[in-house]
Amino acid sequence: MIEIGIVEDNVKIRNLIQRYLDMQESMSCKVALDSVEEMLDHLDKNDAPGVLLMDIQLPGMSGIEGIGIIKKKYPNIEIIMLTIYHDSHKIFDSLVAGASGYLLKHTSLPEIKESIETLMDGGAPMSPQIARKVIQHFNKPAPQKNPESNLTSREQDIVNGLVDGLSYKLIADRFDISIDTVRAHIRNIYKKLHVNSKAEVIAKSLRGEI
Amino acid sequence: MIEIGIVEDNVKIRNLIQRYLDMQESMSCKVALDSVEEMLDHLDKNDAPGVLLMDIQLPGMSGIEGIGIIKKKYPNIEIIMLTIYHDSHKIFDSLVAGASGYLLKHTSLPEIKESIETLMDGGAPMSPQIARKVIQHFNKPAPQKNPESNLTSREQDIVNGLVDGLSYKLIADRFDISIDTVRAHIRNIYKKLHVNSKAEVIAKSLRGEI
DNA sequence: ATCCACTTCACATGAATATGTGATTTGCCT
DNA sequence: AGGCAAATCACATATTCATGTGAAGTGGAT
């Protein structure tokens, strides 16, 4: 039997979902509250449910803030966001905060039920549009590399040395070359990358722009 | 009518999926090939399908390599991975390469059909386990910040200056303070972060460890 | 009232870096 | 055979950095 809690300030929606889920054989939904604050209060005094459905727009603390606080105190509670918001920021903030799923509010009651089951099976329920946004996040175009910045392998070696925080001397030692050679390489690297300090090379490298 | 192509080397699976999809009223699946190479050859000579189902383990080029090449030449083709692999690397490599969906091979034929429809509706079909892994990727614990490394806001300013590749002099100018003050801040920053060079500060900052 | 962290500035010194100019060797391309 | 990029080294110099020591004003905390 899966214990489910709801945090949702719209009474009609809240009651509808609660009644539907509580009606299911495999589920029990006894707690449906208005705000994160009330839910925290309830969790303090009662056994924690296994799953929380949570809105974002709430009186008092937002649902996203709520995730962090709840997950910190009760790491075993799985939280599914159920909201009308589909902008990337809210999605990512929720996921980073620890949400295990993200559904849009047009999701039908049977789909919500399935989502909870998916979650209990180790899956992550997401509305398809949400999944799309999440995927697009990976598809972000790689930072533009300067076309003329194709460093030779030796130059790459030097850059790696710089990123490792080595001085010219130590880089020279590492590759068993003269410090003047290191200097020469670095001059060429600066020219190719259009920079003029170690700092910029390191920054570019760590940003993947080399 | 959605045109679908398949790249899959297992003949039985390939034929099964092709026949099933081609049987659907809204779909047409005329092209089912063995390898990315063959598919590229086919795309050269024929109209491109709207959706490709693609395996990863293939003769010749892997499906993941294939995504990049196909998406580059034919950006409008949507690619759904259909594979037995569920390790994070293959998932992320696929998504980064440009896949629009990722299904595990135990997915039933009707579910594959639904996934294609989801894709055409602007969604991103993913098996629940895959979605879980993707979400866990966001949930990665933030890099450990040094407890004593709480920089003051002024110190943060200085760090930002360093990350931007500015010299002490330029940082001093930017904030309209003396270069000696910049030096003083930097000394304190080094102490707090336990480092002793600009390079390390920049590295830490870009890694989010500040 | 005292303490402490933050911010500001100054002076000093040795080490590291940025930049210029030049040269030699090797290997690839034509 | 000649040209050219890459890699190697040398010498020189002005700037920047890392580090030490010291100090003074402000504002919050005990």
Short mmCIF file of C-alpha atoms (C1' of nucleotides) in Angstrom, two decimals:
data_model
loop_
_atom_site.label_atom_id
_atom_site.label_comp_id
_atom_site.label_asym_id
_atom_site.label_seq_id
_atom_site.Cartn_x
_atom_site.Cartn_y
_atom_site.Cartn_z
CA MET A 1 0.00 0.00 0.00
CA ILE A 2 1.47 3.29 -1.08
CA GLU A 3 0.88 6.22 1.24
CA ILE A 4 0.47 9.44 -0.68
CA GLY A 5 0.39 13.04 0.49
CA ILE A 6 -0.73 16.08 -1.43
CA VAL A 7 0.34 19.71 -1.13
CA GLU A 8 -1.98 21.81 -3.27
CA ASP A 9 -3.85 24.97 -2.47
CA ASN A 10 -6.68 24.60 -4.95
CA VAL A 11 -9.34 22.83 -2.91
CA LYS A 12 -11.21 21.37 -5.84
CA ILE A 13 -8.16 19.86 -7.46
CA ARG A 14 -6.83 18.70 -4.14
CA ASN A 15 -10.01 16.93 -3.17
CA LEU A 16 -10.43 15.42 -6.60
CA ILE A 17 -6.98 13.90 -6.64
CA GLN A 18 -7.17 12.77 -3.06
CA ARG A 19 -10.48 11.04 -3.52
CA TYR A 20 -9.35 9.36 -6.72
CA LEU A 21 -6.09 8.09 -5.33
CA ASP A 22 -7.56 6.99 -2.03
CA MET A 23 -10.09 4.99 -3.98
CA GLN A 24 -7.36 2.88 -5.57
CA GLU A 25 -6.75 -0.51 -4.05
CA SER A 26 -3.02 -0.14 -3.88
CA MET A 27 -2.99 3.41 -2.62
CA SER A 28 -3.96 5.46 0.36
CA CYS A 29 -4.18 9.21 0.40
CA LYS A 30 -5.17 10.56 3.76
CA VAL A 31 -3.19 13.77 3.87
CA ALA A 32 -3.93 16.64 1.52
CA LEU A 33 -2.82 20.04 2.71
CA ASP A 34 -2.63 23.61 1.63
CA SER A 35 0.98 24.52 2.05
CA VAL A 36 4.47 23.21 2.61
CA GLU A 37 4.38 24.65 6.12
CA GLU A 38 1.34 22.60 7.01
CA MET A 39 2.88 19.50 5.48
CA LEU A 40 6.09 19.96 7.45
CA ASP A 41 4.01 20.31 10.57
CA HIS A 42 2.13 17.15 9.74
CA LEU A 43 5.30 15.20 8.94
CA ASP A 44 6.61 16.18 12.33
CA LYS A 45 3.77 14.48 14.10
CA ASN A 46 2.93 11.52 11.90
CA ASP A 47 4.45 8.76 9.83
CA ALA A 48 5.83 10.04 6.57
CA PRO A 49 4.07 9.06 3.35
CA GLY A 50 6.08 7.45 0.58
CA VAL A 51 5.12 9.91 -2.10
CA LEU A 52 4.18 13.57 -2.15
CA LEU A 53 2.41 15.32 -4.97
CA MET A 54 3.36 18.96 -4.81
CA ASP A 55 2.28 22.13 -6.48
CA ILE A 56 4.73 24.98 -7.03
CA GLN A 57 2.52 28.02 -6.58
CA LEU A 58 1.47 27.79 -2.94
CA PRO A 59 0.61 30.09 -0.09
CA GLY A 60 3.76 30.76 1.89
CA MET A 61 6.82 28.84 0.79
CA SER A 62 6.94 27.75 -2.85
CA GLY A 63 6.85 24.09 -3.71
CA ILE A 64 10.41 24.25 -5.01
CA GLU A 65 11.71 25.59 -1.73
CA GLY A 66 9.63 22.91 -0.06
CA ILE A 67 11.35 20.09 -1.92
CA GLY A 68 14.72 20.93 -0.48
CA ILE A 69 13.48 21.23 3.07
CA ILE A 70 11.37 18.10 2.97
CA LYS A 71 14.04 15.99 1.25
CA LYS A 72 16.60 17.11 3.77
CA LYS A 73 14.53 16.01 6.75
CA TYR A 74 12.87 13.03 5.07
CA PRO A 75 15.15 11.77 2.32
CA ASN A 76 12.97 8.74 1.65
CA ILE A 77 9.94 10.70 0.56
CA GLU A 78 9.67 10.82 -3.21
CA ILE A 79 8.27 14.03 -4.53
CA ILE A 80 6.38 14.49 -7.78
CA MET A 81 5.75 18.03 -8.90
CA LEU A 82 2.26 18.63 -10.21
CA THR A 83 1.99 22.09 -11.62
CA ILE A 84 1.01 24.26 -14.53
CA TYR A 85 4.53 25.66 -14.93
CA HIS A 86 6.56 24.33 -17.78
CA ASP A 87 9.39 26.82 -17.99
CA SER A 88 12.85 25.38 -17.89
CA HIS A 89 13.90 27.23 -14.77
CA LYS A 90 11.16 25.83 -12.60
CA ILE A 91 11.72 22.37 -14.01
CA PHE A 92 15.43 22.35 -13.38
CA ASP A 93 15.17 24.00 -10.02
CA SER A 94 12.73 21.31 -8.99
CA LEU A 95 14.90 18.48 -10.23
CA VAL A 96 18.04 19.90 -8.69
CA ALA A 97 16.18 20.37 -5.42
CA GLY A 98 15.38 16.68 -5.44
CA ALA A 99 12.06 16.09 -7.19
CA SER A 100 11.67 12.61 -8.63
CA GLY A 101 9.07 13.49 -11.20
CA TYR A 102 7.37 16.41 -12.87
CA LEU A 103 3.83 16.35 -14.19
CA LEU A 104 1.80 19.08 -15.77
CA LYS A 105 -1.59 19.73 -14.32
CA HIS A 106 -3.52 18.64 -17.35
CA THR A 107 -2.41 15.12 -16.49
CA SER A 108 -5.46 12.90 -16.06
CA LEU A 109 -6.21 11.11 -12.81
CA PRO A 110 -5.41 7.67 -14.22
CA GLU A 111 -2.13 9.05 -15.54
CA ILE A 112 -1.31 10.43 -12.14
CA LYS A 113 -1.98 7.04 -10.68
CA GLU A 114 0.26 5.42 -13.28
CA SER A 115 2.95 7.97 -12.59
CA ILE A 116 2.99 7.03 -8.94
CA GLU A 117 3.29 3.41 -9.89
CA THR A 118 6.08 4.25 -12.29
CA LEU A 119 7.85 6.01 -9.47
CA MET A 120 7.52 3.04 -7.16
CA ASP A 121 8.98 0.86 -9.92
CA GLY A 122 12.10 2.98 -9.95
CA GLY A 123 11.10 5.17 -12.85
CA ALA A 124 10.74 8.91 -13.08
CA PRO A 125 7.34 10.12 -14.23
CA MET A 126 7.48 13.17 -16.47
CA SER A 127 5.01 14.71 -18.81
CA PRO A 128 6.35 14.37 -22.35
CA GLN A 129 6.76 18.12 -22.80
CA ILE A 130 8.81 18.20 -19.64
CA ALA A 131 10.98 15.35 -20.84
CA ARG A 132 11.51 17.29 -24.01
CA LYS A 133 12.81 20.30 -22.15
CA VAL A 134 15.04 18.14 -20.05
CA ILE A 135 16.50 16.53 -23.15
CA GLN A 136 17.01 19.86 -24.83
CA HIS A 137 19.12 20.78 -21.87
CA PHE A 138 21.65 18.17 -22.92
CA ASN A 139 21.41 19.18 -26.50
CA LYS A 140 22.79 22.59 -25.72
CA PRO A 141 25.18 23.56 -28.45
CA ALA A 142 28.76 23.09 -27.36
CA PRO A 143 30.47 26.38 -26.56
CA GLN A 144 31.78 27.88 -29.75
CA LYS A 145 35.37 26.98 -30.28
CA ASN A 146 37.54 29.51 -31.98
CA PRO A 147 38.15 28.16 -35.47
CA GLU A 148 41.79 29.18 -35.38
CA SER A 149 42.26 27.75 -31.94
CA ASN A 150 43.26 24.30 -33.02
CA LEU A 151 46.10 23.71 -30.67
CA THR A 152 48.78 21.22 -31.48
CA SER A 153 49.08 18.28 -29.15
CA ARG A 154 52.13 19.82 -27.53
CA GLU A 155 50.26 23.01 -26.98
CA GLN A 156 47.45 21.02 -25.42
CA ASP A 157 49.98 19.47 -23.08
CA ILE A 158 51.07 22.90 -21.99
CA VAL A 159 47.50 24.00 -21.47
CA ASN A 160 46.86 20.97 -19.31
CA GLY A 161 49.89 21.89 -17.26
CA LEU A 162 48.54 25.38 -16.75
CA VAL A 163 45.13 24.02 -15.77
CA ASP A 164 46.84 21.79 -13.25
CA GLY A 165 48.24 24.91 -11.70
CA LEU A 166 51.86 24.28 -12.62
CA SER A 167 54.40 27.02 -13.12
CA TYR A 168 56.37 27.27 -16.34
CA LYS A 169 59.25 25.62 -14.56
CA LEU A 170 57.20 22.64 -13.47
CA ILE A 171 55.64 22.29 -16.89
CA ALA A 172 59.12 22.26 -18.36
CA ASP A 173 60.09 19.53 -15.92
CA ARG A 174 56.97 17.52 -16.59
CA PHE A 175 57.68 17.32 -20.31
CA ASP A 176 61.42 17.45 -19.94
CA ILE A 177 61.86 20.53 -22.09
CA SER A 178 63.38 23.93 -21.48
CA ILE A 179 61.43 26.64 -19.73
CA ASP A 180 62.09 28.81 -22.75
CA THR A 181 60.32 26.29 -24.89
CA VAL A 182 57.37 26.42 -22.56
CA ARG A 183 57.39 30.17 -22.93
CA ALA A 184 57.46 29.84 -26.70
CA HIS A 185 54.51 27.47 -26.71
CA ILE A 186 52.58 29.70 -24.40
CA ARG A 187 53.17 32.65 -26.65
CA ASN A 188 51.74 30.70 -29.55
CA ILE A 189 48.81 29.53 -27.48
CA TYR A 190 48.00 33.09 -26.47
CA LYS A 191 48.11 34.14 -30.08
CA LYS A 192 45.83 31.35 -31.21
CA LEU A 193 43.33 31.90 -28.41
CA HIS A 194 43.52 35.68 -28.50
CA VAL A 195 44.27 35.94 -24.81
CA ASN A 196 47.16 37.28 -22.84
CA SER A 197 47.26 35.62 -19.48
CA LYS A 198 47.36 32.20 -17.87
CA ALA A 199 44.09 33.00 -16.20
CA GLU A 200 42.22 33.33 -19.47
CA VAL A 201 43.66 30.13 -20.84
CA ILE A 202 42.63 28.23 -17.75
CA ALA A 203 39.17 29.74 -17.83
CA LYS A 204 38.70 28.90 -21.49
CA SER A 205 39.94 25.40 -20.99
CA LEU A 206 37.69 24.70 -18.03
CA ARG A 207 34.74 26.06 -19.97
CA GLY A 208 35.48 23.56 -22.71
CA GLU A 209 36.23 26.30 -25.19
CA ILE A 210 39.50 24.79 -26.25
CA MET B 1 1.41 10.21 -42.20
CA ILE B 2 4.62 9.75 -40.27
CA GLU B 3 7.51 8.23 -42.16
CA ILE B 4 9.65 6.05 -39.95
CA GLY B 5 13.02 4.49 -40.55
CA ILE B 6 14.71 1.77 -38.51
CA VAL B 7 18.39 1.04 -37.96
CA GLU B 8 18.70 -2.29 -36.20
CA ASP B 9 20.84 -5.27 -36.95
CA ASN B 10 18.69 -7.94 -35.37
CA VAL B 11 16.57 -9.11 -38.27
CA LYS B 12 13.76 -10.51 -36.20
CA ILE B 13 13.31 -7.41 -34.09
CA ARG B 14 13.70 -5.18 -37.11
CA ASN B 15 11.07 -6.96 -39.13
CA LEU B 16 8.71 -7.16 -36.20
CA ILE B 17 8.83 -3.46 -35.51
CA GLN B 18 8.70 -2.52 -39.15
CA ARG B 19 5.65 -4.64 -39.84
CA TYR B 20 3.87 -3.41 -36.75
CA LEU B 21 4.50 0.27 -37.41
CA ASP B 22 3.77 0.01 -41.12
CA MET B 23 0.46 -1.55 -40.20
CA GLN B 24 -0.63 1.56 -38.32
CA GLU B 25 -2.94 3.91 -40.14
CA SER B 26 -0.98 7.02 -39.31
CA MET B 27 2.45 5.57 -39.92
CA SER B 28 4.56 4.24 -42.70
CA CYS B 29 7.74 2.28 -42.22
CA LYS B 30 9.36 1.32 -45.49
CA VAL B 31 13.00 1.56 -44.57
CA ALA B 32 14.60 -0.79 -42.08
CA LEU B 33 18.31 -1.23 -42.40
CA ASP B 34 21.24 -2.93 -40.76
CA SER B 35 23.66 -0.15 -40.09
CA VAL B 36 24.14 3.58 -39.93
CA GLU B 37 26.25 3.38 -43.07
CA GLU B 38 23.41 1.86 -45.03
CA MET B 39 20.98 4.40 -43.64
CA LEU B 40 23.23 7.29 -44.64
CA ASP B 41 23.47 5.80 -48.09
CA HIS B 42 19.72 5.53 -48.26
CA LEU B 43 19.15 9.07 -46.99
CA ASP B 44 21.44 10.31 -49.74
CA LYS B 45 19.20 8.90 -52.43
CA ASN B 46 15.72 9.22 -50.99
CA ASP B 47 13.45 11.50 -49.05
CA ALA B 48 14.30 11.59 -45.39
CA PRO B 49 11.88 10.00 -42.93
CA GLY B 50 10.62 12.06 -40.02
CA VAL B 51 11.67 9.64 -37.34
CA LEU B 52 14.43 7.10 -36.96
CA LEU B 53 14.47 4.28 -34.46
CA MET B 54 18.07 3.42 -33.79
CA ASP B 55 19.95 0.71 -31.99
CA ILE B 56 23.32 1.42 -30.39
CA GLN B 57 25.15 -1.85 -30.93
CA LEU B 58 25.43 -2.07 -34.69
CA PRO B 59 27.81 -3.46 -37.29
CA GLY B 60 30.21 -0.70 -38.26
CA MET B 61 29.56 2.66 -36.72
CA SER B 62 27.74 2.72 -33.39
CA GLY B 63 24.32 4.22 -33.15
CA ILE B 64 25.62 7.01 -30.97
CA GLU B 65 28.17 8.05 -33.56
CA GLY B 66 25.41 7.76 -36.10
CA ILE B 67 23.19 10.28 -34.32
CA GLY B 68 25.72 13.05 -34.68
CA ILE B 69 26.36 12.39 -38.34
CA ILE B 70 22.72 12.03 -39.28
CA LYS B 71 21.58 15.05 -37.26
CA LYS B 72 24.29 17.14 -38.83
CA LYS B 73 23.22 16.34 -42.37
CA TYR B 74 19.50 16.05 -41.68
CA PRO B 75 18.65 18.18 -38.65
CA ASN B 76 14.94 17.60 -39.05
CA ILE B 77 15.07 13.88 -38.50
CA GLU B 78 14.09 12.99 -34.95
CA ILE B 79 15.95 10.03 -33.55
CA ILE B 80 14.72 7.67 -30.87
CA MET B 81 17.24 5.28 -29.43
CA LEU B 82 15.94 1.76 -28.99
CA THR B 83 18.47 -0.33 -27.16
CA ILE B 84 19.20 -2.66 -24.31
CA TYR B 85 21.79 -0.32 -22.80
CA HIS B 86 20.78 1.61 -19.75
CA ASP B 87 24.08 2.85 -18.44
CA SER B 88 24.34 6.55 -17.86
CA HIS B 89 27.17 7.09 -20.29
CA LYS B 90 25.35 5.71 -23.29
CA ILE B 91 22.22 7.60 -22.32
CA PHE B 92 23.97 10.94 -21.96
CA ASP B 93 26.14 10.45 -25.00
CA SER B 94 23.03 9.77 -27.02
CA LEU B 95 21.17 12.79 -25.71
CA VAL B 96 24.14 15.08 -26.15
CA ALA B 97 24.59 13.78 -29.68
CA GLY B 98 21.05 14.82 -30.44
CA ALA B 99 18.67 11.94 -29.72
CA SER B 100 15.11 13.01 -28.98
CA GLY B 101 14.10 9.93 -27.08
CA TYR B 102 15.50 6.81 -25.47
CA LEU B 103 13.61 3.57 -25.12
CA LEU B 104 14.71 0.28 -23.72
CA LYS B 105 14.21 -2.77 -25.88
CA HIS B 106 11.68 -4.38 -23.64
CA THR B 107 9.29 -1.64 -24.74
CA SER B 108 6.19 -3.17 -26.27
CA LEU B 109 5.15 -2.46 -29.84
CA PRO B 110 2.15 -0.36 -28.84
CA GLU B 111 4.39 1.60 -26.51
CA ILE B 112 6.82 2.23 -29.33
CA LYS B 113 3.94 3.46 -31.43
CA GLU B 114 2.83 5.76 -28.61
CA SER B 115 6.37 6.99 -28.19
CA ILE B 116 6.50 8.05 -31.81
CA GLU B 117 3.23 9.87 -31.37
CA THR B 118 4.54 11.52 -28.24
CA LEU B 119 7.54 12.66 -30.20
CA MET B 120 5.40 14.15 -32.95
CA ASP B 121 3.43 15.99 -30.27
CA GLY B 122 6.58 17.70 -29.10
CA GLY B 123 7.33 15.34 -26.28
CA ALA B 124 10.37 13.23 -25.57
CA PRO B 125 9.68 9.54 -25.14
CA MET B 126 11.80 7.86 -22.52
CA SER B 127 11.51 4.60 -20.67
CA PRO B 128 10.86 5.38 -17.01
CA GLN B 129 14.19 3.92 -15.90
CA ILE B 130 15.93 6.16 -18.37
CA ALA B 131 14.06 9.19 -17.11
CA ARG B 132 15.16 8.24 -13.63
CA LYS B 133 18.80 8.25 -14.60
CA VAL B 134 18.41 11.53 -16.36
CA ILE B 135 16.82 13.06 -13.29
CA GLN B 136 19.49 11.65 -11.02
CA HIS B 137 21.96 13.52 -13.15
CA PHE B 138 20.46 16.78 -11.93
CA ASN B 139 20.30 15.54 -8.42
CA LYS B 140 24.05 15.13 -8.27
CA PRO B 141 25.27 16.39 -4.94
CA ALA B 142 26.79 19.82 -5.29
CA PRO B 143 30.57 19.75 -5.18
CA GLN B 144 31.73 19.93 -1.60
CA LYS B 145 32.35 23.47 -0.61
CA ASN B 146 34.99 24.15 1.93
CA PRO B 147 33.17 25.05 5.13
CA GLU B 148 35.55 27.89 5.85
CA SER B 149 35.43 29.12 2.30
CA ASN B 150 32.50 31.45 2.73
CA LEU B 151 33.76 34.41 0.85
CA THR B 152 32.44 37.87 1.59
CA SER B 153 30.68 39.62 -1.23
CA ARG B 154 33.67 41.78 -1.88
CA GLU B 155 35.85 38.72 -2.08
CA GLN B 156 33.39 37.22 -4.51
CA ASP B 157 33.73 40.34 -6.64
CA ILE B 158 37.45 39.86 -6.72
CA VAL B 159 37.09 36.21 -7.64
CA ASN B 160 34.80 37.16 -10.49
CA GLY B 161 37.40 39.57 -11.69
CA LEU B 162 40.01 36.83 -11.67
CA VAL B 163 37.70 34.46 -13.54
CA ASP B 164 37.22 37.15 -16.14
CA GLY B 165 40.95 37.10 -16.64
CA LEU B 166 41.61 40.55 -15.24
CA SER B 167 44.90 41.61 -13.70
CA TYR B 168 44.99 43.04 -10.19
CA LYS B 169 45.26 46.47 -11.73
CA LEU B 170 42.12 46.00 -13.82
CA ILE B 171 40.22 44.56 -10.89
CA ALA B 172 41.23 47.58 -8.86
CA ASP B 173 39.93 49.81 -11.63
CA ARG B 174 36.71 47.88 -11.99
CA PHE B 175 35.81 48.34 -8.35
CA ASP B 176 37.54 51.64 -7.97
CA ILE B 177 39.79 50.53 -5.15
CA SER B 178 43.52 50.43 -4.73
CA ILE B 179 45.56 47.61 -6.16
CA ASP B 180 46.89 47.05 -2.68
CA THR B 181 43.38 46.42 -1.51
CA VAL B 182 42.93 43.88 -4.25
CA ARG B 183 46.11 42.23 -3.06
CA ALA B 184 44.81 42.16 0.47
CA HIS B 185 41.55 40.55 -0.59
CA ILE B 186 43.34 38.01 -2.68
CA ARG B 187 45.55 37.08 0.22
CA ASN B 188 42.47 36.47 2.32
CA ILE B 189 40.81 34.50 -0.45
CA TYR B 190 43.87 32.29 -0.80
CA LYS B 191 43.80 31.67 2.91
CA LYS B 192 40.14 30.78 2.96
CA LEU B 193 40.34 28.50 -0.05
CA HIS B 194 43.70 27.00 0.87
CA VAL B 195 45.21 27.80 -2.47
CA ASN B 196 48.12 29.89 -3.56
CA SER B 197 47.63 30.97 -7.12
CA LYS B 198 45.14 32.71 -9.34
CA ALA B 199 44.92 29.56 -11.39
CA GLU B 200 43.56 27.50 -8.52
CA VAL B 201 41.00 30.12 -7.61
CA ILE B 202 39.73 30.23 -11.16
CA ALA B 203 39.62 26.46 -11.36
CA LYS B 204 37.69 26.18 -8.12
CA SER B 205 35.31 28.89 -9.13
CA LEU B 206 34.52 27.38 -12.51
CA ARG B 207 33.98 24.02 -10.88
CA GLY B 208 31.40 25.61 -8.62
CA GLU B 209 33.45 24.90 -5.53
CA ILE B 210 33.20 28.41 -4.25
"C1'" DA C 1 32.61 48.73 25.95
"C1'" DT C 2 35.21 45.56 23.69
"C1'" DC C 3 36.04 42.46 20.21
"C1'" DC C 4 36.12 40.84 15.70
"C1'" DA C 5 35.30 40.50 10.75
"C1'" DC C 6 35.35 43.26 6.70
"C1'" DT C 7 37.27 46.66 3.89
"C1'" DT C 8 40.52 49.73 2.82
"C1'" DC C 9 45.41 51.26 1.88
"C1'" DA C 10 50.82 51.32 2.03
"C1'" DC C 11 55.60 49.61 1.35
"C1'" DA C 12 58.74 46.03 0.16
"C1'" DT C 13 60.88 41.92 -2.12
"C1'" DG C 14 61.72 37.79 -4.63
"C1'" DA C 15 59.48 34.79 -7.89
"C1'" DA C 16 56.76 34.11 -11.93
"C1'" DT C 17 54.84 35.78 -16.09
"C1'" DA C 18 54.22 38.34 -20.63
"C1'" DT C 19 56.46 39.81 -24.60
"C1'" DG C 20 60.08 40.71 -28.08
"C1'" DT C 21 63.59 38.97 -31.14
"C1'" DG C 22 65.95 35.33 -33.04
"C1'" DA C 23 67.73 30.63 -34.19
"C1'" DT C 24 67.95 25.39 -35.12
"C1'" DT C 25 65.95 21.00 -36.20
"C1'" DT C 26 62.57 17.84 -37.86
"C1'" DG C 27 59.11 16.21 -40.83
"C1'" DC C 28 55.43 16.86 -43.99
"C1'" DC C 29 53.64 18.63 -48.46
"C1'" DT C 30 54.32 19.69 -53.17
"C1'" DA D 1 64.31 21.01 -53.67
"C1'" DG D 2 62.01 24.34 -51.42
"C1'" DG D 3 58.51 25.95 -48.33
"C1'" DC D 4 56.26 25.65 -43.96
"C1'" DA D 5 54.38 24.41 -39.55
"C1'" DA D 6 55.82 22.46 -35.24
"C1'" DA D 7 58.95 21.95 -31.60
"C1'" DT D 8 62.95 23.14 -29.50
"C1'" DC D 9 66.09 26.55 -27.06
"C1'" DA D 10 68.33 31.35 -25.80
"C1'" DC D 11 68.57 36.06 -24.00
"C1'" DA D 12 66.44 40.22 -22.39
"C1'" DT D 13 63.15 43.25 -19.94
"C1'" DA D 14 59.07 45.21 -18.05
"C1'" DT D 15 55.06 43.84 -15.72
"C1'" DT D 16 52.50 41.15 -12.66
"C1'" DC D 17 52.06 38.07 -8.78
"C1'" DA D 18 52.66 35.99 -4.17
"C1'" DT D 19 53.76 37.07 0.31
"C1'" DG D 20 55.10 39.53 4.58
"C1'" DT D 21 54.18 43.28 7.74
"C1'" DG D 22 51.57 46.97 9.39
"C1'" DA D 23 47.63 50.05 9.99
"C1'" DA D 24 43.09 52.45 10.13
"C1'" DG D 25 37.99 53.04 9.70
"C1'" DT D 26 33.29 50.83 10.00
"C1'" DG D 27 29.74 48.14 11.86
"C1'" DG D 28 27.81 44.25 14.00
"C1'" DA D 29 27.98 40.98 18.10
"C1'" DT D 30 28.67 39.92 23.09
#
